[in-house]
mmCIF file of C-alpha atoms and ligand atoms in Angstrom:
data_model
loop_
_atom_site.group_PDB
_atom_site.id
_atom_site.type_symbol
_atom_site.label_atom_id
_atom_site.label_comp_id
_atom_site.label_asym_id
_atom_site.label_seq_id
_atom_site.Cartn_x
_atom_site.Cartn_y
_atom_site.Cartn_z
ATOM 1 C CA MET A 1 0.000 0.000 0.000
ATOM 2 C CA LYS A 2 1.062 3.571 -0.739
ATOM 3 C CA LYS A 3 2.391 5.543 2.248
ATOM 4 C CA THR A 4 2.033 9.044 0.749
ATOM 5 C CA TRP A 5 -0.896 10.768 -0.919
ATOM 6 C CA SER A 6 -1.004 14.216 -2.536
ATOM 7 C CA LYS A 7 -3.806 16.480 -3.829
ATOM 8 C CA SER A 8 -4.163 20.110 -4.871
ATOM 9 C CA ALA A 9 -7.300 22.234 -4.813
ATOM 10 C CA PRO A 10 -8.145 25.700 -6.120
ATOM 11 C CA SER A 11 -9.362 28.692 -4.184
ATOM 12 C CA ASN A 12 -12.633 30.419 -5.104
ATOM 13 C CA ILE A 13 -14.003 33.926 -4.887
ATOM 14 C CA ALA A 14 -17.642 34.550 -3.982
ATOM 15 C CA LEU A 15 -19.770 37.148 -5.769
ATOM 16 C CA ILE A 16 -22.671 36.447 -3.420
ATOM 17 C CA LYS A 17 -21.084 36.013 -0.016
ATOM 18 C CA TYR A 18 -21.302 33.418 2.701
ATOM 19 C CA MET A 19 -21.349 35.630 5.809
ATOM 20 C CA GLY A 20 -23.304 34.504 8.865
ATOM 21 C CA LYS A 21 -24.025 30.908 9.874
ATOM 22 C CA LYS A 22 -27.179 29.103 10.994
ATOM 23 C CA ASP A 23 -25.106 26.391 12.611
ATOM 24 C CA THR A 24 -21.462 26.865 13.534
ATOM 25 C CA ALA A 25 -20.593 23.188 14.051
ATOM 26 C CA GLN A 26 -21.855 22.256 10.577
ATOM 27 C CA ASN A 27 -20.885 25.559 8.897
ATOM 28 C CA LEU A 28 -24.437 25.939 7.617
ATOM 29 C CA PRO A 29 -24.758 29.318 5.882
ATOM 30 C CA ASP A 30 -27.613 31.758 6.504
ATOM 31 C CA ASN A 31 -27.881 32.324 2.743
ATOM 32 C CA PRO A 32 -26.800 30.612 -0.488
ATOM 33 C CA SER A 33 -23.616 31.892 -2.163
ATOM 34 C CA ILE A 34 -22.123 31.906 -5.676
ATOM 35 C CA SER A 35 -18.416 31.659 -6.421
ATOM 36 C CA TYR A 36 -15.953 31.591 -9.302
ATOM 37 C CA THR A 37 -13.125 29.031 -9.111
ATOM 38 C CA LEU A 38 -9.552 30.354 -9.125
ATOM 39 C CA PRO A 39 -7.359 27.541 -10.494
ATOM 40 C CA HIS A 40 -4.200 29.705 -10.386
ATOM 41 C CA LEU A 41 -4.467 30.082 -6.576
ATOM 42 C CA THR A 42 -3.999 26.597 -5.182
ATOM 43 C CA SER A 43 -3.135 24.696 -2.040
ATOM 44 C CA THR A 44 -1.376 21.337 -2.066
ATOM 45 C CA VAL A 45 -1.598 18.791 0.723
ATOM 46 C CA GLU A 46 0.506 15.674 1.142
ATOM 47 C CA LEU A 47 -0.409 13.026 3.701
ATOM 48 C CA LYS A 48 2.213 10.595 4.975
ATOM 49 C CA LEU A 49 1.604 7.742 7.361
ATOM 50 C CA ASN A 50 3.694 8.263 10.509
ATOM 51 C CA ASP A 51 4.447 6.133 13.568
ATOM 52 C CA LEU A 52 4.658 9.050 16.036
ATOM 53 C CA GLY A 53 1.415 8.160 17.819
ATOM 54 C CA GLN A 54 -0.233 11.445 16.779
ATOM 55 C CA ASP A 55 -1.083 13.526 13.723
ATOM 56 C CA MET A 56 1.366 16.316 12.867
ATOM 57 C CA TRP A 57 1.506 19.288 10.500
ATOM 58 C CA GLU A 58 4.562 20.453 8.560
ATOM 59 C CA PRO A 59 4.974 22.996 5.760
ATOM 60 C CA LEU A 60 5.366 21.414 2.326
ATOM 61 C CA ARG A 61 8.238 22.809 0.278
ATOM 62 C CA ASP A 62 8.314 22.758 -3.490
ATOM 63 C CA SER A 63 11.769 24.212 -3.925
ATOM 64 C CA LYS A 64 14.662 25.032 -1.636
ATOM 65 C CA ASP A 65 14.151 28.791 -2.137
ATOM 66 C CA GLU A 66 10.498 28.744 -1.216
ATOM 67 C CA VAL A 67 9.407 30.582 1.926
ATOM 68 C CA PRO A 68 7.575 27.813 3.813
ATOM 69 C CA LEU A 69 3.980 28.268 4.925
ATOM 70 C CA THR A 70 3.675 29.226 8.588
ATOM 71 C CA LEU A 71 0.599 28.301 10.605
ATOM 72 C CA GLY A 72 -0.008 29.333 14.214
ATOM 73 C CA PRO A 73 -0.924 26.666 16.834
ATOM 74 C CA LYS A 74 -4.663 27.463 16.492
ATOM 75 C CA GLU A 75 -4.535 27.036 12.712
ATOM 76 C CA VAL A 76 -2.578 23.795 12.998
ATOM 77 C CA ASN A 77 -5.164 22.515 15.502
ATOM 78 C CA ARG A 78 -8.035 23.468 13.216
ATOM 79 C CA PHE A 79 -6.396 21.630 10.300
ATOM 80 C CA LEU A 80 -5.585 18.534 12.376
ATOM 81 C CA ASN A 81 -9.055 18.532 13.974
ATOM 82 C CA HIS A 82 -10.551 18.361 10.510
ATOM 83 C CA LEU A 83 -8.227 15.456 9.676
ATOM 84 C CA GLY A 84 -9.380 13.814 12.940
ATOM 85 C CA LEU A 85 -13.021 14.236 11.970
ATOM 86 C CA LEU A 86 -12.371 12.674 8.559
ATOM 87 C CA LYS A 87 -10.469 9.780 10.151
ATOM 88 C CA GLN A 88 -13.443 9.167 12.423
ATOM 89 C CA GLN A 89 -15.879 9.223 9.486
ATOM 90 C CA PHE A 90 -13.792 6.623 7.635
ATOM 91 C CA GLY A 91 -12.851 4.526 10.703
ATOM 92 C CA ILE A 92 -9.118 5.198 10.269
ATOM 93 C CA ASN A 93 -6.766 4.634 13.227
ATOM 94 C CA GLN A 94 -3.351 5.324 11.682
ATOM 95 C CA ASN A 95 -1.512 8.617 12.254
ATOM 96 C CA PHE A 96 -0.420 11.002 9.552
ATOM 97 C CA THR A 97 1.860 13.950 8.961
ATOM 98 C CA VAL A 98 0.069 16.589 6.915
ATOM 99 C CA TYR A 99 2.365 18.654 4.687
ATOM 100 C CA SER A 100 0.778 21.713 3.066
ATOM 101 C CA ARG A 101 1.610 24.763 0.995
ATOM 102 C CA ASN A 102 -0.230 27.541 -0.835
ATOM 103 C CA ASN A 103 1.093 29.155 -4.009
ATOM 104 C CA PHE A 104 -0.121 32.533 -2.675
ATOM 105 C CA PRO A 105 -0.106 34.408 0.681
ATOM 106 C CA GLY A 106 -2.594 33.062 3.235
ATOM 107 C CA HIS A 107 -4.947 34.611 5.806
ATOM 108 C CA CYS A 108 -5.266 38.000 4.101
ATOM 109 C CA GLY A 109 -8.500 37.617 2.171
ATOM 110 C CA LEU A 110 -7.324 35.427 -0.704
ATOM 111 C CA ALA A 111 -9.451 32.521 0.540
ATOM 112 C CA SER A 112 -6.576 30.243 1.570
ATOM 113 C CA SER A 113 -8.866 28.365 3.961
ATOM 114 C CA ALA A 114 -11.096 27.405 0.994
ATOM 115 C CA SER A 115 -8.254 25.866 -1.021
ATOM 116 C CA SER A 116 -6.389 24.359 1.930
ATOM 117 C CA PHE A 117 -9.420 22.619 3.465
ATOM 118 C CA ALA A 118 -10.528 21.432 0.006
ATOM 119 C CA ALA A 119 -7.031 20.003 -0.626
ATOM 120 C CA LEU A 120 -6.861 18.367 2.830
ATOM 121 C CA THR A 121 -10.330 16.842 2.462
ATOM 122 C CA SER A 122 -9.790 15.492 -1.019
ATOM 123 C CA CYS A 123 -6.354 14.096 -0.090
ATOM 124 C CA ALA A 124 -7.650 12.449 3.088
ATOM 125 C CA VAL A 125 -10.727 10.994 1.355
ATOM 126 C CA SER A 126 -8.548 9.551 -1.366
ATOM 127 C CA ALA A 127 -6.052 8.090 1.146
ATOM 128 C CA PHE A 128 -8.727 6.664 3.468
ATOM 129 C CA SER A 129 -10.734 5.142 0.607
ATOM 130 C CA GLU A 130 -7.577 3.405 -0.599
ATOM 131 C CA ILE A 131 -6.705 2.181 2.903
ATOM 132 C CA ASN A 132 -10.274 0.871 3.311
ATOM 133 C CA GLU A 133 -10.235 -0.588 -0.219
ATOM 134 C CA LYS A 134 -13.483 1.244 -0.972
ATOM 135 C CA GLU A 135 -14.525 3.463 -3.858
ATOM 136 C CA GLU A 136 -14.190 7.197 -3.263
ATOM 137 C CA PRO A 137 -17.468 8.932 -2.371
ATOM 138 C CA SER A 138 -19.144 11.356 -4.801
ATOM 139 C CA VAL A 139 -17.856 14.922 -5.256
ATOM 140 C CA GLN A 140 -21.028 16.148 -3.534
ATOM 141 C CA THR A 141 -20.256 14.035 -0.438
ATOM 142 C CA VAL A 142 -16.596 15.083 -0.375
ATOM 143 C CA ALA A 143 -17.574 18.773 -0.738
ATOM 144 C CA MET A 144 -19.960 18.476 2.215
ATOM 145 C CA LEU A 145 -17.242 16.823 4.330
ATOM 146 C CA SER A 146 -14.928 19.706 3.392
ATOM 147 C CA LYS A 147 -17.603 22.236 4.424
ATOM 148 C CA LEU A 148 -17.308 20.911 7.990
ATOM 149 C CA GLY A 149 -13.666 22.108 8.004
ATOM 150 C CA SER A 150 -14.286 25.476 6.343
ATOM 151 C CA GLY A 151 -17.595 26.461 4.733
ATOM 152 C CA SER A 152 -16.305 28.174 1.606
ATOM 153 C CA SER A 153 -14.048 25.187 0.752
ATOM 154 C CA CYS A 154 -17.084 23.212 -0.474
ATOM 155 C CA ARG A 155 -17.335 25.596 -3.439
ATOM 156 C CA SER A 156 -13.799 24.664 -4.599
ATOM 157 C CA PHE A 157 -14.986 21.237 -5.805
ATOM 158 C CA LEU A 158 -17.203 22.417 -8.676
ATOM 159 C CA GLY A 159 -16.773 25.209 -11.162
ATOM 160 C CA PRO A 160 -16.081 27.505 -12.803
ATOM 161 C CA TRP A 161 -19.285 28.837 -11.198
ATOM 162 C CA CYS A 162 -20.563 27.122 -8.080
ATOM 163 C CA LEU A 163 -23.777 27.639 -6.130
ATOM 164 C CA TRP A 164 -23.730 26.491 -2.501
ATOM 165 C CA SER A 165 -27.001 26.237 -0.586
ATOM 166 C CA GLU A 166 -27.023 24.600 2.840
ATOM 167 C CA ASN A 167 -26.015 20.971 2.245
ATOM 168 C CA SER A 168 -25.484 20.956 -1.496
ATOM 169 C CA VAL A 169 -23.202 22.437 -4.121
ATOM 170 C CA GLU A 170 -23.880 22.592 -7.846
ATOM 171 C CA ALA A 171 -21.906 23.767 -10.847
ATOM 172 C CA ILE A 172 -23.922 26.338 -12.762
ATOM 173 C CA GLU A 173 -23.659 26.958 -16.464
ATOM 174 C CA PHE A 174 -23.197 30.670 -16.936
ATOM 175 C CA GLY A 175 -22.391 32.509 -20.158
ATOM 176 C CA PHE A 176 -19.395 34.303 -18.699
ATOM 177 C CA LYS A 177 -16.630 31.687 -18.559
ATOM 178 C CA ASP A 178 -12.847 31.819 -18.998
ATOM 179 C CA LEU A 179 -12.675 35.130 -17.213
ATOM 180 C CA ILE A 180 -9.378 36.797 -16.416
ATOM 181 C CA HIS A 181 -8.974 37.079 -12.661
ATOM 182 C CA SER A 182 -6.510 39.352 -10.898
ATOM 183 C CA VAL A 183 -6.271 40.164 -7.248
ATOM 184 C CA VAL A 184 -4.568 43.384 -6.263
ATOM 185 C CA VAL A 185 -2.835 42.805 -2.948
ATOM 186 C CA THR A 186 -2.819 46.032 -0.933
ATOM 187 C CA ASP A 187 -1.683 44.243 2.227
ATOM 188 C CA ALA A 188 -0.513 40.635 2.556
ATOM 189 C CA LYS A 189 -0.212 40.689 6.349
ATOM 190 C CA LYS A 190 -2.278 38.262 8.347
ATOM 191 C CA LYS A 191 -5.720 39.696 9.067
ATOM 192 C CA LYS A 192 -6.650 40.459 12.681
ATOM 193 C CA VAL A 193 -10.217 39.116 12.534
ATOM 194 C CA SER A 194 -10.513 35.682 10.896
ATOM 195 C CA SER A 195 -13.485 34.924 8.599
ATOM 196 C CA SER A 196 -14.759 32.420 11.167
ATOM 197 C CA LEU A 197 -14.883 35.153 13.805
ATOM 198 C CA ALA A 198 -16.424 37.616 11.323
ATOM 199 C CA HIS A 199 -19.308 35.139 10.768
ATOM 200 C CA LYS A 200 -20.080 35.422 14.511
ATOM 201 C CA ASN A 201 -19.451 39.139 14.952
ATOM 202 C CA VAL A 202 -21.681 40.340 12.084
ATOM 203 C CA LYS A 203 -24.734 39.097 14.000
ATOM 204 C CA SER A 204 -24.259 42.087 16.331
ATOM 205 C CA SER A 205 -24.836 44.572 13.481
ATOM 206 C CA LEU A 206 -28.314 46.072 13.216
ATOM 207 C CA LEU A 207 -27.872 45.696 9.449
ATOM 208 C CA TYR A 208 -27.769 41.914 9.912
ATOM 209 C CA GLN A 209 -31.556 42.012 10.087
ATOM 210 C CA GLY A 210 -32.612 41.601 6.474
ATOM 211 C CA ARG A 211 -29.193 40.356 5.342
ATOM 212 C CA GLU A 212 -30.441 36.900 4.353
ATOM 213 C CA GLN A 213 -33.246 38.408 2.279
ATOM 214 C CA ARG A 214 -30.947 40.946 0.593
ATOM 215 C CA ALA A 215 -28.457 38.191 -0.317
ATOM 216 C CA ARG A 216 -31.236 36.003 -1.731
ATOM 217 C CA ILE A 217 -32.703 38.869 -3.791
ATOM 218 C CA ARG A 218 -29.256 39.780 -5.106
ATOM 219 C CA LEU A 219 -28.589 36.114 -5.952
ATOM 220 C CA GLY A 220 -31.793 35.957 -8.037
ATOM 221 C CA LEU A 221 -30.880 39.194 -9.824
ATOM 222 C CA MET A 222 -27.350 37.938 -10.413
ATOM 223 C CA ILE A 223 -28.613 34.755 -12.057
ATOM 224 C CA GLN A 224 -30.771 36.951 -14.337
ATOM 225 C CA ALA A 225 -27.737 39.130 -15.153
ATOM 226 C CA PHE A 226 -25.740 35.999 -16.066
ATOM 227 C CA ASN A 227 -28.574 34.665 -18.223
ATOM 228 C CA ASN A 228 -28.903 38.018 -20.030
ATOM 229 C CA LEU A 229 -25.093 38.284 -20.366
ATOM 230 C CA ASP A 230 -25.522 41.674 -18.707
ATOM 231 C CA TRP A 231 -21.986 42.541 -17.527
ATOM 232 C CA PRO A 232 -22.836 46.040 -16.157
ATOM 233 C CA ALA A 233 -25.642 44.510 -14.050
ATOM 234 C CA LEU A 234 -23.214 41.863 -12.781
ATOM 235 C CA PHE A 235 -20.752 44.608 -11.839
ATOM 236 C CA GLU A 236 -23.427 46.567 -9.891
ATOM 237 C CA LEU A 237 -24.665 43.476 -8.043
ATOM 238 C CA SER A 238 -21.186 42.281 -7.127
ATOM 239 C CA TRP A 239 -20.199 45.812 -6.027
ATOM 240 C CA ALA A 240 -23.303 46.140 -3.825
ATOM 241 C CA GLU A 241 -22.755 42.674 -2.352
ATOM 242 C CA PHE A 242 -19.195 43.165 -1.126
ATOM 243 C CA TRP A 243 -20.106 46.604 0.275
ATOM 244 C CA ASP A 244 -23.060 44.962 2.035
ATOM 245 C CA MET A 245 -20.680 42.475 3.705
ATOM 246 C CA HIS A 246 -18.065 45.103 4.588
ATOM 247 C CA SER A 247 -20.851 47.342 5.965
ATOM 248 C CA LEU A 248 -21.836 44.486 8.282
ATOM 249 C CA PHE A 249 -18.232 44.395 9.534
ATOM 250 C CA GLU A 250 -18.086 48.150 10.103
ATOM 251 C CA THR A 251 -21.484 48.299 11.843
ATOM 252 C CA SER A 252 -20.888 45.348 14.168
ATOM 253 C CA ASN A 253 -20.473 45.931 17.874
ATOM 254 C CA PRO A 254 -17.522 46.196 18.359
ATOM 255 C CA SER A 255 -16.927 47.301 14.784
ATOM 256 C CA PHE A 256 -14.095 45.857 12.745
ATOM 257 C CA GLY A 257 -12.920 46.200 9.160
ATOM 258 C CA TYR A 258 -10.337 45.242 6.573
ATOM 259 C CA MET A 259 -10.161 48.082 4.043
ATOM 260 C CA ASN A 260 -7.178 50.434 3.992
ATOM 261 C CA ALA A 261 -6.275 53.611 2.066
ATOM 262 C CA ASP A 262 -4.823 51.540 -0.797
ATOM 263 C CA THR A 263 -8.018 49.485 -1.015
ATOM 264 C CA PHE A 264 -9.956 52.731 -1.546
ATOM 265 C CA ALA A 265 -7.416 53.926 -4.138
ATOM 266 C CA VAL A 266 -7.841 50.701 -6.147
ATOM 267 C CA LEU A 267 -11.650 50.774 -5.879
ATOM 268 C CA THR A 268 -11.732 54.453 -6.907
ATOM 269 C CA LYS A 269 -9.585 53.718 -9.981
ATOM 270 C CA VAL A 270 -11.924 50.929 -11.076
ATOM 271 C CA LYS A 271 -15.015 53.088 -10.517
ATOM 272 C CA GLU A 272 -13.429 55.851 -12.628
ATOM 273 C CA ILE A 273 -13.011 53.452 -15.567
ATOM 274 C CA TRP A 274 -16.660 52.395 -15.376
ATOM 275 C CA ARG A 275 -17.755 56.041 -15.169
ATOM 276 C CA LYS A 276 -15.617 57.025 -18.158
ATOM 277 C CA ILE A 277 -16.373 54.208 -20.619
ATOM 278 C CA GLY A 278 -19.405 52.363 -19.194
ATOM 279 C CA ASP A 279 -17.378 49.139 -18.980
ATOM 280 C CA GLY A 280 -14.761 47.674 -16.650
ATOM 281 C CA PRO A 281 -14.019 44.691 -14.430
ATOM 282 C CA VAL A 282 -16.450 43.052 -12.013
ATOM 283 C CA VAL A 283 -15.082 43.791 -8.535
ATOM 284 C CA THR A 284 -15.363 41.942 -5.268
ATOM 285 C CA MET A 285 -13.562 41.627 -1.948
ATOM 286 C CA ASP A 286 -13.321 38.867 0.629
ATOM 287 C CA ALA A 287 -12.822 39.451 4.345
ATOM 288 C CA GLY A 288 -9.525 41.232 3.679
ATOM 289 C CA PRO A 289 -8.095 44.442 2.200
ATOM 290 C CA ASN A 290 -7.341 43.006 -1.256
ATOM 291 C CA VAL A 291 -9.371 43.691 -4.387
ATOM 292 C CA HIS A 292 -10.457 40.907 -6.742
ATOM 293 C CA LEU A 293 -11.150 41.870 -10.367
ATOM 294 C CA LEU A 294 -12.779 39.752 -13.084
ATOM 295 C CA PHE A 295 -12.437 40.711 -16.740
ATOM 296 C CA ARG A 296 -14.029 39.222 -19.863
ATOM 297 C CA LYS A 297 -11.458 37.808 -22.318
ATOM 298 C CA GLU A 298 -12.021 40.677 -24.744
ATOM 299 C CA GLN A 299 -11.105 43.152 -21.987
ATOM 300 C CA LYS A 300 -7.528 41.783 -21.883
ATOM 301 C CA GLN A 301 -5.977 45.040 -23.049
ATOM 302 C CA MET A 302 -7.822 46.965 -20.337
ATOM 303 C CA HIS A 303 -6.742 44.334 -17.807
ATOM 304 C CA ASP A 304 -3.064 44.493 -18.807
ATOM 305 C CA GLY A 305 -2.996 48.307 -18.763
ATOM 306 C CA LEU A 306 -4.666 48.533 -15.377
ATOM 307 C CA MET A 307 -2.479 45.827 -13.801
ATOM 308 C CA SER A 308 0.695 47.562 -15.055
ATOM 309 C CA GLN A 309 -0.513 50.733 -13.331
ATOM 310 C CA PHE A 310 -1.147 48.864 -10.069
ATOM 311 C CA LYS A 311 2.232 47.120 -10.275
ATOM 312 C CA GLU A 312 3.943 50.488 -10.874
ATOM 313 C CA GLN A 313 2.345 51.589 -7.615
ATOM 314 C CA SER A 314 4.128 48.603 -5.991
ATOM 315 C CA TYR A 315 1.048 46.451 -5.410
ATOM 316 C CA LYS A 316 1.547 42.731 -5.837
ATOM 317 C CA VAL A 317 -0.891 41.281 -8.356
ATOM 318 C CA PHE A 318 -1.804 37.598 -8.785
ATOM 319 C CA THR A 319 -3.231 36.950 -12.240
ATOM 320 C CA SER A 320 -4.786 33.943 -13.925
ATOM 321 C CA ILE A 321 -3.020 34.574 -17.264
HETATM 322 C C1 DP6 K 1 -15.751 36.404 3.460
HETATM 323 O O1 DP6 K 1 -15.298 29.714 4.723
HETATM 324 O O2 DP6 K 1 -13.476 31.158 5.687
HETATM 325 O O3 DP6 K 1 -14.714 34.630 2.283
HETATM 326 O O4 DP6 K 1 -16.638 28.353 7.438
HETATM 327 O O5 DP6 K 1 -15.679 29.651 9.328
HETATM 328 O O6 DP6 K 1 -14.150 28.540 7.661
HETATM 329 P P1 DP6 K 1 -15.509 29.194 7.917
HETATM 330 O O7 DP6 K 1 -15.484 30.557 7.078
HETATM 331 P P2 DP6 K 1 -14.931 30.803 5.624
HETATM 332 O O8 DP6 K 1 -15.748 32.127 5.250
HETATM 333 C C2 DP6 K 1 -15.527 32.788 4.040
HETATM 334 C C3 DP6 K 1 -16.223 34.077 4.073
HETATM 335 C C4 DP6 K 1 -15.919 35.001 2.908
HETATM 336 C C5 DP6 K 1 -17.068 35.020 1.913
HETATM 337 C C6 DP6 K 1 -17.201 33.814 1.016
HETATM 338 O O9 DP6 K 1 -16.199 33.192 0.639
HETATM 339 O O10 DP6 K 1 -18.357 33.504 0.652
#
C-alpha cells in the first residue's frame, strides 16, 4: 500500500457572499452563495503515514528557495481537527503527517482556507478510501465533508461557477466563462479578525436584520444578469454585495474592518473606468483588504494596462493569465 498521498485544490471567490451561519458546528450558511473558481491560486496537501502516535503538520516545500507556509498553533489545531473528523468518518486509526503549501499568501483575504481545506479533504478521502479498499465517495459528499472544516471550501470542488445552498453544491452553467482574474494585494499581512470570527461578529450589526433576504434577492438578480449576459448589471450586483458584507463588519459591535487607504485607491480607480467608458471589471472583496477583479477575455488590453498601473504603484498582483 502507498504511504504518501497528494492532492491540490483551487481557491474560489464569492460574488454572493457566505457571511453569517445558521449552525457553527456544521458551517451551515444563513444564505446561499455563488463563487468563481480560481485555479491559479492553489493549495497542495501531502499526507504521509507516521508512527509518532499522533497527527502532525509540517509545511510542504516545493523548492529550496520557497518561503515555507507558517501556521499558528490554532490554525494547525483546526487543520488537524478536521483530519481527525475525517479519520473518524472513515474509521481510520493510523496517524499522519500533513504537509501543506499555498502558491499565494494566506490569511489576508485570498481565501486560503477554501483551497487548503478542500485540498486536505480530497487528499484524506482519497487516502482513506484506498486504505479501506473502498470506492471514493461522490464529489457532492466530499464537498460536504470539506464544508465541515471550512464552509467556503465546499465551493472549490465544482466550477467555474458554483452555487452552494445549505447541504449541497452545484456547478452552474453561466455565459461568462474563462474570465481573467486578478487580485490586487494592498496588504498581505495576516488579518486580525478571521473569517470564522467575522461570521459570529456580524450578527451584532443592526444591518444583519434583512441580510439573508438581501443576499437572496441579489442572488436571483445575479442569475438573471448571467442569463442576459448583462456585464454592467453583474458589476453593480457584485459591487453592492461586497459593500453589504463590509458594511456588516463596520457596523458590528464592536466594529471591525479590513479596508485600507490603498483598497480605496484601487476601488476608486476601477469606478473611474466604469464612469468614463461604461465598462470595466467586475469587482469583489473577501474578508480582507485586497481587491479581486474579473475581466471578460475581450477586456484583456484593459486588464493588462490597469495591472501595469497597479504594479507600478508597488502592489503585488496575482493573475490567472
Ligand atoms: C468572506 O469559509 O473562511 O470569504 O466556514 O468559518 O471557515 P468558515 O469561514 P470561511 O468564510 C468565508 C467568508 C468570505 C465570503 C465567502 O467566501 O463567501
